[in-house]
Structure formats: structure tokens, C-alpha cells
Amino acid sequence: MSIALGIAALWLLFAATHMGLSSRSLRPRLVAALGERGFLGAYSLVALAIFVGLCWLYFSHRHAGALLWAPLVASRTGLWAVYAGQLVAWTLIVAGNASPTPAALGVPAARKPKEARGVHRITRHPTFMGVGLFGALHLLVMGSASDVAFWAGFPLFALVGCAHQDARKLATLGPDYRSWHGGTAFVPFTGRDTLRGLREIPAFVYAIGLGTVVVLRWLHGPVFH
């Protein structure tokens, strides 16, 4: 089996376990058997084990396989555009982790929002969508089979995973969540309150997003090349 097919197979296994274990049919039975904390622990360990294996396989065989396309972005201006896109991606990721939703676990009810604010005016799935954008941007500068199999998995998993999460939460959570869901957008920057959401994101989120991009750009030299 080629490296690219191995990477694709691990992405499929990651998606299948991630969505299957949290499905409406299987999750309640696992929670009944393991308890909520036990389920979350097992769920996280399975996801971590598969994802670590996926990353190990890819980073041991970067740029392997046939060249499916030449870099689509090669000029200095184009690369700066990619970095700008990465700033958007990491700002979404940081903001998503800093902003609870009505479905957030371990957050007191008083802190759970009744309506979308900040990054959730931009998309109801900021972390997933940010990770998807992070992966998609790599496809502009890498075109070997193993690269495409690995980085394309991020946006594909983000879209499928978000759709699965929406269906599960709408079916299992109450009217407060459905009301919150109705005021948010699936695809980032397509909602009517996007500009308002950008203004409501705290300055420290933008600073952490920028710092993350700078550090990752620096690491590309000594670590990834």
C-alpha cells in the first residue's frame, strides 16, 4: 500500500471513530457503561492514538509519491497571502477555544451564552473551521501525493465533522441550543453579523493568533525543512 493510501486510511479511521463513538446510537450506551468522564477519556485516547499515528506516518514520508500538482503559490506575494490566511485560521482556532457555546462541557450554565457573540457570529464551528483552513492552505504550496492525502484530510474532516455535530446536537439538545444555532453560520464569514463578530473578538485572541503564526513560520525552517 502506498504512503498516500495509508494516510487516507488513517484519516478514514480517525473520522469513523470520532463520529461513530459520539453518534446518537452509540454514545449513550458508552456513557452508561463508562460514565461521562470515562467516556470522554476513552474517546480522547482513541482520537489521540490514531492522530499521532497519522502524523508520524506523514512526517516520516513528506513529499512522497507522485507529484499531483506543482505549488500553486510560489511568489513572495502569494506566500504572504498564505500567511495571512493562516492568521485567519489560527484566530478562529484560538477564539473558538476561548468562547463557550451552549453545548460546552464543564462550563457553568450561567456562563453559557444565550445568543451568538464574537467569533460565533462568524461561524458556529470556529475551531473546526480554523483547523480546516489551516490544512487547506497547505495544499497551495504542496502537491505530492502524501502531502495532499494528509493536508486535504483537515478541511474534509472539518466539513463532515461539523455537519455530523450539528445533526447530533440539534436532535439531542433543547430549544435554547436550537435558537442559538439558528443565529449562526456554518461556513465562516457568510453570516450577516460577521463584521460585528470581528469587532467583538478580544484583542488578546488576535495577538495569540498572530504569535502562533510567527512561531510556526519560524519552526518551518529548523524543524520541518
Coordinates of N, CA and C in Angstrom, one line a residue:
M1 N 0.8 -1.2 0.0 CA 0.0 0.0 0.0 C 0.9 1.2 0.0
S2 N 0.5 2.2 -0.8 CA 1.3 3.4 -0.9 C 1.2 4.3 0.4
I3 N 2.1 5.2 0.6 CA 2.1 6.0 1.8 C 0.8 6.9 1.7
A4 N 0.4 7.4 0.6 CA -0.8 8.3 0.5 C -2.0 7.5 0.9
L5 N -2.1 6.3 0.4 CA -3.3 5.4 0.8 C -3.3 5.1 2.3
G6 N -2.1 4.9 2.8 CA -2.0 4.7 4.3 C -2.5 5.9 5.1
I7 N -2.1 7.1 4.6 CA -2.5 8.3 5.3 C -4.1 8.5 5.1
A8 N -4.6 8.2 3.9 CA -6.0 8.3 3.7 C -6.8 7.3 4.6
A9 N -6.2 6.1 4.7 CA -6.9 5.1 5.5 C -7.0 5.5 7.0
L10 N -5.9 6.1 7.5 CA -5.9 6.6 8.9 C -6.8 7.8 9.1
W11 N -6.9 8.6 8.1 CA -7.9 9.7 8.2 C -9.3 9.1 8.3
L12 N -9.6 8.1 7.5 CA -10.9 7.5 7.5 C -11.2 6.8 8.8
L13 N -10.2 6.2 9.4 CA -10.3 5.6 10.7 C -10.6 6.6 11.8
F14 N -9.8 7.7 11.7 CA -10.0 8.8 12.7 C -11.4 9.4 12.6
A15 N -11.9 9.6 11.4 CA -13.3 10.2 11.2 C -14.3 9.2 11.7
A16 N -14.1 7.9 11.3 CA -15.1 6.9 11.7 C -15.2 6.7 13.2
T17 N -14.1 6.7 13.9 CA -14.2 6.5 15.3 C -14.6 7.8 16.0
H18 N -14.2 8.9 15.5 CA -14.5 10.2 16.1 C -16.1 10.5 16.0
M19 N -16.6 10.2 14.9 CA -18.1 10.4 14.7 C -18.9 9.2 15.2
G20 N -18.4 8.0 15.0 CA -19.1 6.8 15.4 C -19.3 6.7 16.9
L21 N -18.2 7.0 17.6 CA -18.3 6.9 19.1 C -19.2 7.9 19.7
S22 N -19.3 9.1 19.0 CA -20.1 10.2 19.5 C -21.5 10.2 18.9
S23 N -21.9 9.1 18.1 CA -23.2 9.1 17.5 C -24.3 9.0 18.5
R24 N -25.5 9.3 18.0 CA -26.7 9.2 18.9 C -27.0 7.8 19.3
S25 N -26.6 6.8 18.5 CA -26.9 5.4 18.9 C -25.9 4.8 19.8
L26 N -24.6 5.2 19.6 CA -23.5 4.5 20.4 C -23.1 5.3 21.7
R27 N -23.1 6.6 21.6 CA -22.6 7.4 22.7 C -23.4 7.1 24.0
P28 N -24.7 7.2 24.0 CA -25.5 6.9 25.3 C -25.1 5.6 25.9
R29 N -24.9 4.5 25.1 CA -24.6 3.2 25.7 C -23.2 3.3 26.3
L30 N -22.2 3.9 25.6 CA -20.9 4.0 26.2 C -20.8 4.9 27.5
V31 N -21.6 5.9 27.5 CA -21.7 6.8 28.7 C -22.3 6.0 29.8
A32 N -23.3 5.2 29.5 CA -23.9 4.3 30.6 C -23.0 3.3 31.1
A33 N -22.1 2.8 30.3 CA -21.1 1.8 30.7 C -19.9 2.4 31.4
L34 N -19.4 3.6 30.9 CA -18.2 4.1 31.4 C -18.3 5.4 32.3
G35 N -19.5 6.0 32.2 CA -19.7 7.3 32.9 C -19.3 8.4 31.9
E36 N -19.7 9.6 32.2 CA -19.4 10.7 31.3 C -17.9 10.9 31.2
R37 N -17.2 11.0 32.3 CA -15.7 11.2 32.3 C -15.0 10.1 31.7
G38 N -15.4 8.8 32.0 CA -14.8 7.7 31.4 C -14.9 7.7 29.9
F39 N -16.1 8.0 29.4 CA -16.3 8.1 28.0 C -15.4 9.1 27.4
L40 N -15.4 10.3 28.0 CA -14.6 11.4 27.4 C -13.1 11.0 27.4
G41 N -12.6 10.3 28.4 CA -11.3 9.9 28.5 C -10.9 8.8 27.4
A42 N -11.8 7.8 27.3 CA -11.6 6.8 26.2 C -11.7 7.4 24.8
Y43 N -12.7 8.3 24.6 CA -12.9 8.9 23.3 C -11.6 9.7 23.0
S44 N -11.1 10.5 23.9 CA -9.9 11.3 23.6 C -8.7 10.4 23.4
L45 N -8.5 9.3 24.1 CA -7.3 8.4 23.9 C -7.4 7.8 22.5
V46 N -8.5 7.3 22.1 CA -8.7 6.7 20.8 C -8.3 7.8 19.7
A47 N -8.9 9.0 19.8 CA -8.6 10.0 18.8 C -7.1 10.4 18.8
L48 N -6.5 10.5 20.0 CA -5.1 10.9 20.1 C -4.2 9.8 19.5
A49 N -4.5 8.5 19.8 CA -3.6 7.4 19.3 C -3.7 7.4 17.8
I50 N -4.8 7.5 17.2 CA -4.9 7.5 15.7 C -4.3 8.7 15.1
F51 N -4.5 9.9 15.7 CA -3.9 11.1 15.1 C -2.4 11.1 15.2
V52 N -1.9 10.7 16.3 CA -0.4 10.6 16.4 C 0.2 9.6 15.4
G53 N -0.5 8.5 15.2 CA 0.0 7.6 14.1 C -0.1 8.2 12.7
L54 N -1.2 8.9 12.5 CA -1.3 9.6 11.2 C -0.2 10.6 11.0
C55 N 0.1 11.5 12.0 CA 1.1 12.5 11.9 C 2.5 11.8 11.7
W56 N 2.7 10.7 12.5 CA 4.0 10.0 12.4 C 4.2 9.5 11.0
L57 N 3.2 8.9 10.4 CA 3.3 8.3 9.0 C 3.6 9.4 8.0
Y58 N 2.9 10.5 8.1 CA 3.1 11.6 7.2 C 4.5 12.3 7.3
F59 N 4.8 12.7 8.5 CA 6.1 13.4 8.7 C 7.3 12.5 8.5
S60 N 7.1 11.2 8.5 CA 8.2 10.3 8.1 C 8.3 10.1 6.6
H61 N 7.3 10.6 5.9 CA 7.2 10.4 4.4 C 6.7 11.7 3.7
R62 N 7.2 12.8 4.1 CA 6.7 14.1 3.5 C 7.2 14.1 2.0
H63 N 6.3 14.7 1.2 CA 6.6 14.8 -0.2 C 6.8 13.5 -1.0
A64 N 6.2 12.4 -0.4 CA 6.3 11.1 -1.1 C 5.2 10.9 -2.1
G65 N 5.5 10.0 -3.1 CA 4.5 9.7 -4.1 C 4.6 10.7 -5.3
A66 N 3.7 10.4 -6.2 CA 3.6 11.2 -7.4 C 3.3 12.7 -7.1
L67 N 3.8 13.6 -8.0 CA 3.5 15.0 -7.9 C 2.2 15.2 -8.6
L68 N 1.2 15.5 -7.8 CA -0.2 15.7 -8.3 C -0.4 17.1 -9.0
W69 N 0.3 18.1 -8.4 CA 0.3 19.4 -9.0 C 1.6 20.1 -8.4
A70 N 2.0 21.1 -9.2 CA 3.1 21.9 -8.8 C 2.6 22.9 -7.8
P71 N 3.4 23.5 -6.9 CA 2.9 24.5 -6.0 C 2.1 25.6 -6.7
L72 N 0.9 25.8 -6.2 CA 0.0 26.8 -6.8 C 0.4 28.2 -6.3
V73 N 1.1 28.3 -5.3 CA 1.6 29.6 -4.8 C 3.1 29.5 -4.6
A74 N 3.8 30.3 -5.3 CA 5.3 30.3 -5.2 C 5.9 31.6 -5.0
S75 N 5.3 32.7 -5.4 CA 5.8 34.0 -5.3 C 5.8 34.5 -3.9
R76 N 6.7 35.5 -3.6 CA 6.7 36.1 -2.3 C 5.3 36.7 -1.9
T77 N 4.7 37.3 -2.8 CA 3.4 37.9 -2.5 C 2.4 36.8 -2.2
G78 N 2.4 35.8 -3.0 CA 1.5 34.7 -2.7 C 1.7 34.0 -1.4
L79 N 3.0 33.9 -1.0 CA 3.3 33.3 0.3 C 2.8 34.1 1.4
W80 N 2.9 35.4 1.3 CA 2.4 36.3 2.3 C 0.9 36.2 2.4
A81 N 0.2 36.0 1.3 CA -1.2 35.8 1.3 C -1.6 34.5 2.1
V82 N -0.7 33.4 1.9 CA -0.9 32.2 2.7 C -0.8 32.4 4.2
Y83 N 0.3 33.2 4.5 CA 0.4 33.6 6.0 C -0.7 34.3 6.5
A84 N -1.3 35.2 5.7 CA -2.5 36.0 6.1 C -3.7 35.0 6.3
G85 N -3.8 34.0 5.5 CA -4.8 33.0 5.7 C -4.6 32.2 6.9
Q86 N -3.3 31.9 7.2 CA -3.0 31.2 8.5 C -3.4 32.0 9.7
L87 N -3.2 33.3 9.6 CA -3.6 34.2 10.7 C -5.1 34.1 10.9
V88 N -5.9 34.1 9.9 CA -7.3 33.9 10.0 C -7.6 32.6 10.6
A89 N -6.9 31.5 10.2 CA -7.2 30.2 10.7 C -6.9 30.1 12.2
W90 N -5.8 30.6 12.6 CA -5.4 30.5 14.0 C -6.2 31.4 14.9
T91 N -6.6 32.5 14.3 CA -7.5 33.4 15.1 C -8.8 32.7 15.4
L92 N -9.4 32.0 14.4 CA -10.6 31.2 14.6 C -10.4 30.1 15.6
I93 N -9.3 29.4 15.6 CA -9.0 28.3 16.5 C -8.9 28.9 17.9
V94 N -8.1 29.9 18.1 CA -8.0 30.5 19.5 C -9.3 31.0 20.0
A95 N -10.0 31.8 19.1 CA -11.3 32.3 19.6 C -12.3 31.3 19.9
G96 N -12.3 30.2 19.1 CA -13.2 29.1 19.4 C -13.0 28.4 20.7
N97 N -11.7 28.3 21.1 CA -11.4 27.7 22.4 C -11.6 28.7 23.6
A98 N -11.6 30.0 23.3 CA -11.8 30.9 24.3 C -13.3 31.3 24.5
S99 N -14.2 30.9 23.6 CA -15.6 31.3 23.7 C -16.5 30.1 23.8
P100 N -17.1 29.9 25.0 CA -18.0 28.7 25.2 C -19.3 28.8 24.3
T101 N -19.9 27.7 24.0 CA -21.2 27.6 23.4 C -22.2 27.0 24.3
P102 N -23.5 27.1 24.0 CA -24.5 26.5 24.9 C -24.3 25.0 25.1
A103 N -23.5 24.3 24.2 CA -23.3 22.9 24.3 C -21.9 22.5 25.0
A104 N -21.2 23.5 25.5 CA -19.9 23.3 26.0 C -20.0 22.5 27.3
L105 N -19.0 21.5 27.5 CA -19.0 20.7 28.6 C -18.1 21.3 29.7
G106 N -18.5 21.2 31.0 CA -17.8 21.7 32.1 C -17.9 23.2 32.3
V107 N -18.8 23.9 31.6 CA -19.0 25.3 31.7 C -20.2 25.5 32.5
P108 N -20.2 26.3 33.6 CA -21.4 26.6 34.3 C -22.5 27.2 33.5
A109 N -23.8 26.9 33.8 CA -24.9 27.3 33.0 C -24.9 28.8 32.9
A110 N -24.5 29.5 33.9 CA -24.5 31.0 33.9 C -23.6 31.6 32.9
R111 N -22.5 30.8 32.5 CA -21.5 31.3 31.6 C -21.9 30.9 30.1
K112 N -22.8 30.1 29.9 CA -23.2 29.7 28.6 C -24.0 30.7 27.9
P113 N -23.6 31.1 26.7 CA -24.3 32.2 26.0 C -25.7 31.9 25.6
K114 N -26.6 32.8 25.6 CA -27.9 32.6 25.1 C -28.0 33.0 23.6
E115 N -27.1 33.8 23.2 CA -27.1 34.2 21.8 C -25.6 34.2 21.3
A116 N -25.4 34.1 20.0 CA -24.1 34.1 19.4 C -23.4 35.5 19.6
R117 N -22.1 35.4 20.0 CA -21.3 36.6 20.1 C -19.9 36.3 19.6
G118 N -19.2 37.4 19.3 CA -17.8 37.3 18.9 C -17.6 36.3 17.7
V119 N -16.7 35.4 17.9 CA -16.4 34.5 16.8 C -17.6 33.7 16.3
H120 N -18.5 33.4 17.2 CA -19.7 32.6 16.8 C -20.7 33.4 15.9
R121 N -20.5 34.7 15.8 CA -21.2 35.4 14.7 C -20.6 35.1 13.3
I122 N -19.3 34.6 13.3 CA -18.6 34.4 12.1 C -18.9 32.9 11.7
T123 N -18.9 32.0 12.6 CA -19.2 30.6 12.3 C -19.5 29.9 13.7
R124 N -20.4 29.0 13.7 CA -20.7 28.2 14.9 C -19.6 27.2 15.2
H125 N -18.7 26.9 14.3 CA -17.7 25.9 14.4 C -16.3 26.6 14.2
P126 N -15.9 27.6 15.0 CA -14.6 28.3 14.7 C -13.4 27.4 14.8
T127 N -13.3 26.5 15.8 CA -12.1 25.7 15.9 C -12.0 24.7 14.8
F128 N -13.1 24.0 14.5 CA -13.1 23.0 13.4 C -12.7 23.7 12.0
M129 N -13.4 24.8 11.8 CA -13.2 25.5 10.5 C -11.8 26.2 10.4
G130 N -11.3 26.6 11.6 CA -9.9 27.1 11.6 C -8.9 26.0 11.2
V131 N -9.1 24.9 11.8 CA -8.2 23.7 11.5 C -8.3 23.3 10.1
G132 N -9.6 23.3 9.5 CA -9.8 23.0 8.1 C -9.1 24.0 7.2
L133 N -9.2 25.3 7.5 CA -8.5 26.3 6.7 C -7.0 26.1 6.8
F134 N -6.5 25.8 8.0 CA -5.0 25.6 8.2 C -4.5 24.5 7.3
G135 N -5.3 23.4 7.2 CA -4.9 22.3 6.3 C -5.0 22.7 4.8
A136 N -6.1 23.3 4.5 CA -6.4 23.7 3.1 C -5.3 24.6 2.5
L137 N -4.8 25.5 3.3 CA -3.8 26.4 2.8 C -2.5 25.7 2.4
H138 N -2.2 24.6 3.1 CA -1.0 23.8 2.8 C -1.1 23.2 1.3
L139 N -2.3 23.0 0.9 CA -2.5 22.4 -0.5 C -2.0 23.4 -1.6
L140 N -1.9 24.7 -1.2 CA -1.5 25.7 -2.2 C 0.0 25.6 -2.4
V141 N 0.7 25.0 -1.5 CA 2.2 25.0 -1.6 C 2.8 23.6 -1.7
M142 N 2.0 22.6 -1.5 CA 2.4 21.2 -1.6 C 1.5 20.4 -2.5
G143 N 2.1 19.6 -3.4 CA 1.3 18.8 -4.3 C 1.7 17.4 -4.4
S144 N 2.6 16.8 -3.6 CA 2.9 15.4 -3.7 C 1.8 14.6 -3.1
A145 N 1.7 13.3 -3.5 CA 0.6 12.5 -3.1 C 0.4 12.4 -1.6
S146 N 1.5 12.2 -0.8 CA 1.4 12.1 0.6 C 1.0 13.4 1.2
D147 N 1.5 14.5 0.7 CA 1.1 15.9 1.2 C -0.4 16.1 1.0
V148 N -0.9 15.8 -0.2 CA -2.3 16.0 -0.5 C -3.2 15.2 0.4
A149 N -2.8 13.9 0.6 CA -3.6 13.0 1.4 C -3.7 13.5 2.8
F150 N -2.6 14.0 3.3 CA -2.5 14.5 4.7 C -3.3 15.8 4.9
W151 N -2.9 16.8 4.1 CA -3.5 18.1 4.4 C -4.9 18.3 3.9
A152 N -5.3 17.5 2.9 CA -6.7 17.6 2.4 C -7.6 17.0 3.5
G153 N -7.1 16.1 4.3 CA -7.9 15.5 5.4 C -8.5 16.5 6.3
F154 N -7.7 17.6 6.6 CA -8.2 18.6 7.6 C -9.5 19.3 7.1
P155 N -9.5 19.9 5.9 CA -10.8 20.5 5.5 C -11.9 19.5 5.3
L156 N -11.6 18.4 4.8 CA -12.7 17.4 4.6 C -13.3 16.9 5.9
F157 N -12.4 16.6 6.9 CA -12.9 16.2 8.2 C -13.6 17.3 8.9
A158 N -13.2 18.6 8.7 CA -13.8 19.7 9.4 C -15.3 19.8 8.9
L159 N -15.5 19.7 7.6 CA -16.8 19.9 7.0 C -17.7 18.7 7.4
V160 N -17.2 17.5 7.2 CA -18.1 16.4 7.6 C -18.3 16.3 9.1
G161 N -17.3 16.6 9.9 CA -17.4 16.5 11.3 C -18.4 17.6 11.8
C162 N -18.3 18.8 11.3 CA -19.2 19.9 11.7 C -20.7 19.5 11.4
A163 N -20.9 19.0 10.2 CA -22.3 18.6 9.8 C -22.8 17.5 10.7
H164 N -22.0 16.5 11.0 CA -22.4 15.5 12.0 C -22.7 16.0 13.3
Q165 N -21.8 17.0 13.8 CA -22.0 17.6 15.1 C -23.3 18.4 15.1
D166 N -23.6 19.1 14.1 CA -24.9 19.9 14.0 C -26.1 18.9 14.1
A167 N -26.1 17.9 13.4 CA -27.2 16.9 13.4 C -27.4 16.3 14.8
R168 N -26.3 15.9 15.4 CA -26.4 15.3 16.7 C -27.0 16.3 17.8
K169 N -26.4 17.5 17.8 CA -26.8 18.5 18.8 C -28.2 19.0 18.6
L170 N -28.6 19.2 17.4 CA -30.0 19.6 17.1 C -31.0 18.6 17.6
A171 N -30.6 17.3 17.5 CA -31.5 16.2 17.8 C -31.5 16.0 19.3
T172 N -30.4 16.3 20.0 CA -30.3 15.9 21.5 C -30.4 17.1 22.4
L173 N -30.2 18.3 22.0 CA -30.2 19.4 22.9 C -31.5 20.2 22.8
G174 N -31.8 21.0 23.7 CA -33.1 21.7 23.8 C -33.3 22.9 22.9
P175 N -34.4 23.6 23.1 CA -34.8 24.7 22.3 C -33.8 25.9 22.4
D176 N -33.1 26.0 23.6 CA -32.1 27.1 23.7 C -31.0 26.9 22.7
Y177 N -30.5 25.7 22.6 CA -29.5 25.4 21.6 C -30.0 25.7 20.2
R178 N -31.2 25.2 19.9 CA -31.7 25.4 18.6 C -31.8 26.8 18.2
S179 N -32.2 27.6 19.2 CA -32.3 29.1 18.9 C -30.9 29.7 18.7
W180 N -29.9 29.3 19.5 CA -28.6 29.7 19.3 C -28.0 29.3 17.9
H181 N -28.3 28.1 17.6 CA -27.8 27.5 16.3 C -28.4 28.3 15.1
G182 N -29.7 28.7 15.2 CA -30.3 29.4 14.1 C -29.7 30.8 13.9
G183 N -29.0 31.4 14.9 CA -28.4 32.7 14.7 C -27.0 32.6 14.3
T184 N -26.5 31.5 13.9 CA -25.1 31.3 13.5 C -24.9 30.8 12.1
A185 N -23.7 30.9 11.5 CA -23.5 30.5 10.2 C -22.6 29.2 10.2
F186 N -22.8 28.3 9.3 CA -22.0 27.1 9.1 C -20.6 27.5 8.5
V187 N -20.6 28.1 7.3 CA -19.4 28.5 6.6 C -18.9 29.8 7.2
P188 N -17.7 29.9 7.5 CA -17.2 31.2 8.1 C -17.4 32.4 7.2
F189 N -17.7 33.5 7.8 CA -17.8 34.8 7.1 C -19.0 34.9 6.1
T190 N -20.0 34.1 6.3 CA -21.1 34.1 5.4 C -22.4 34.7 6.1
G191 N -22.3 34.9 7.4 CA -23.4 35.4 8.2 C -23.5 36.9 8.1
R192 N -24.7 37.4 8.4 CA -24.9 38.8 8.3 C -24.2 39.6 9.4
D193 N -23.8 39.0 10.5 CA -23.2 39.7 11.6 C -21.7 39.5 11.7
T194 N -21.1 39.2 10.5 CA -19.6 38.9 10.5 C -18.8 40.0 11.0
L195 N -19.0 41.2 10.5 CA -18.2 42.4 11.0 C -18.4 42.7 12.4
R196 N -19.6 42.5 12.9 CA -19.9 42.7 14.3 C -19.1 41.7 15.2
G197 N -19.1 40.5 14.7 CA -18.4 39.4 15.4 C -16.9 39.7 15.4
L198 N -16.3 40.2 14.3 CA -14.9 40.5 14.3 C -14.6 41.6 15.3
R199 N -15.4 42.6 15.5 CA -15.2 43.6 16.5 C -15.3 43.1 17.9
E200 N -16.1 42.1 18.1 CA -16.3 41.6 19.5 C -15.2 40.6 19.9
I201 N -14.4 40.1 19.0 CA -13.3 39.2 19.4 C -12.3 40.0 20.2
P202 N -11.9 39.5 21.4 CA -10.9 40.2 22.2 C -9.6 40.4 21.5
A203 N -8.9 41.5 21.9 CA -7.6 41.8 21.3 C -6.6 40.7 21.6
F204 N -6.7 40.0 22.8 CA -5.7 39.0 23.1 C -5.8 37.8 22.2
V205 N -7.0 37.6 21.6 CA -7.2 36.4 20.7 C -6.4 36.7 19.4
Y206 N -6.5 37.9 18.9 CA -5.8 38.3 17.7 C -4.3 38.2 18.0
A207 N -3.8 38.6 19.1 CA -2.4 38.6 19.5 C -1.9 37.2 19.5
I208 N -2.7 36.3 20.2 CA -2.2 34.9 20.2 C -2.2 34.2 18.8
G209 N -3.2 34.5 18.0 CA -3.3 34.0 16.7 C -2.0 34.4 15.9
L210 N -1.7 35.7 16.0 CA -0.5 36.2 15.3 C 0.7 35.6 15.8
G211 N 0.9 35.5 17.1 CA 2.1 34.9 17.7 C 2.2 33.4 17.3
T212 N 1.1 32.7 17.2 CA 1.2 31.3 16.7 C 1.7 31.2 15.3
V213 N 1.2 32.1 14.4 CA 1.6 32.1 13.0 C 3.1 32.4 12.9
V214 N 3.6 33.3 13.7 CA 5.0 33.7 13.7 C 5.9 32.5 14.2
V215 N 5.5 31.9 15.2 CA 6.2 30.7 15.8 C 6.2 29.6 14.8
L216 N 5.1 29.3 14.2 CA 5.0 28.2 13.2 C 5.9 28.5 12.0
R217 N 5.8 29.8 11.6 CA 6.7 30.1 10.4 C 8.2 30.0 10.7
W218 N 8.6 30.3 11.9 CA 9.9 30.1 12.3 C 10.3 28.6 12.4
L219 N 9.4 27.8 12.9 CA 9.6 26.4 13.0 C 9.8 25.7 11.7
H220 N 9.1 26.3 10.6 CA 9.2 25.7 9.3 C 10.7 25.5 8.8
G221 N 11.5 26.4 9.3 CA 12.9 26.4 8.9 C 13.7 25.2 9.6
P222 N 13.9 25.4 10.9 CA 14.7 24.4 11.6 C 14.1 23.0 11.8
V223 N 12.7 22.9 11.8 CA 12.1 21.7 12.2 C 11.5 21.0 11.0
F224 N 10.8 21.7 10.1 CA 10.0 21.0 9.0 C 10.7 20.9 7.7
H225 N 11.8 21.6 7.5 CA 12.5 21.5 6.2 C 13.8 20.7 6.3

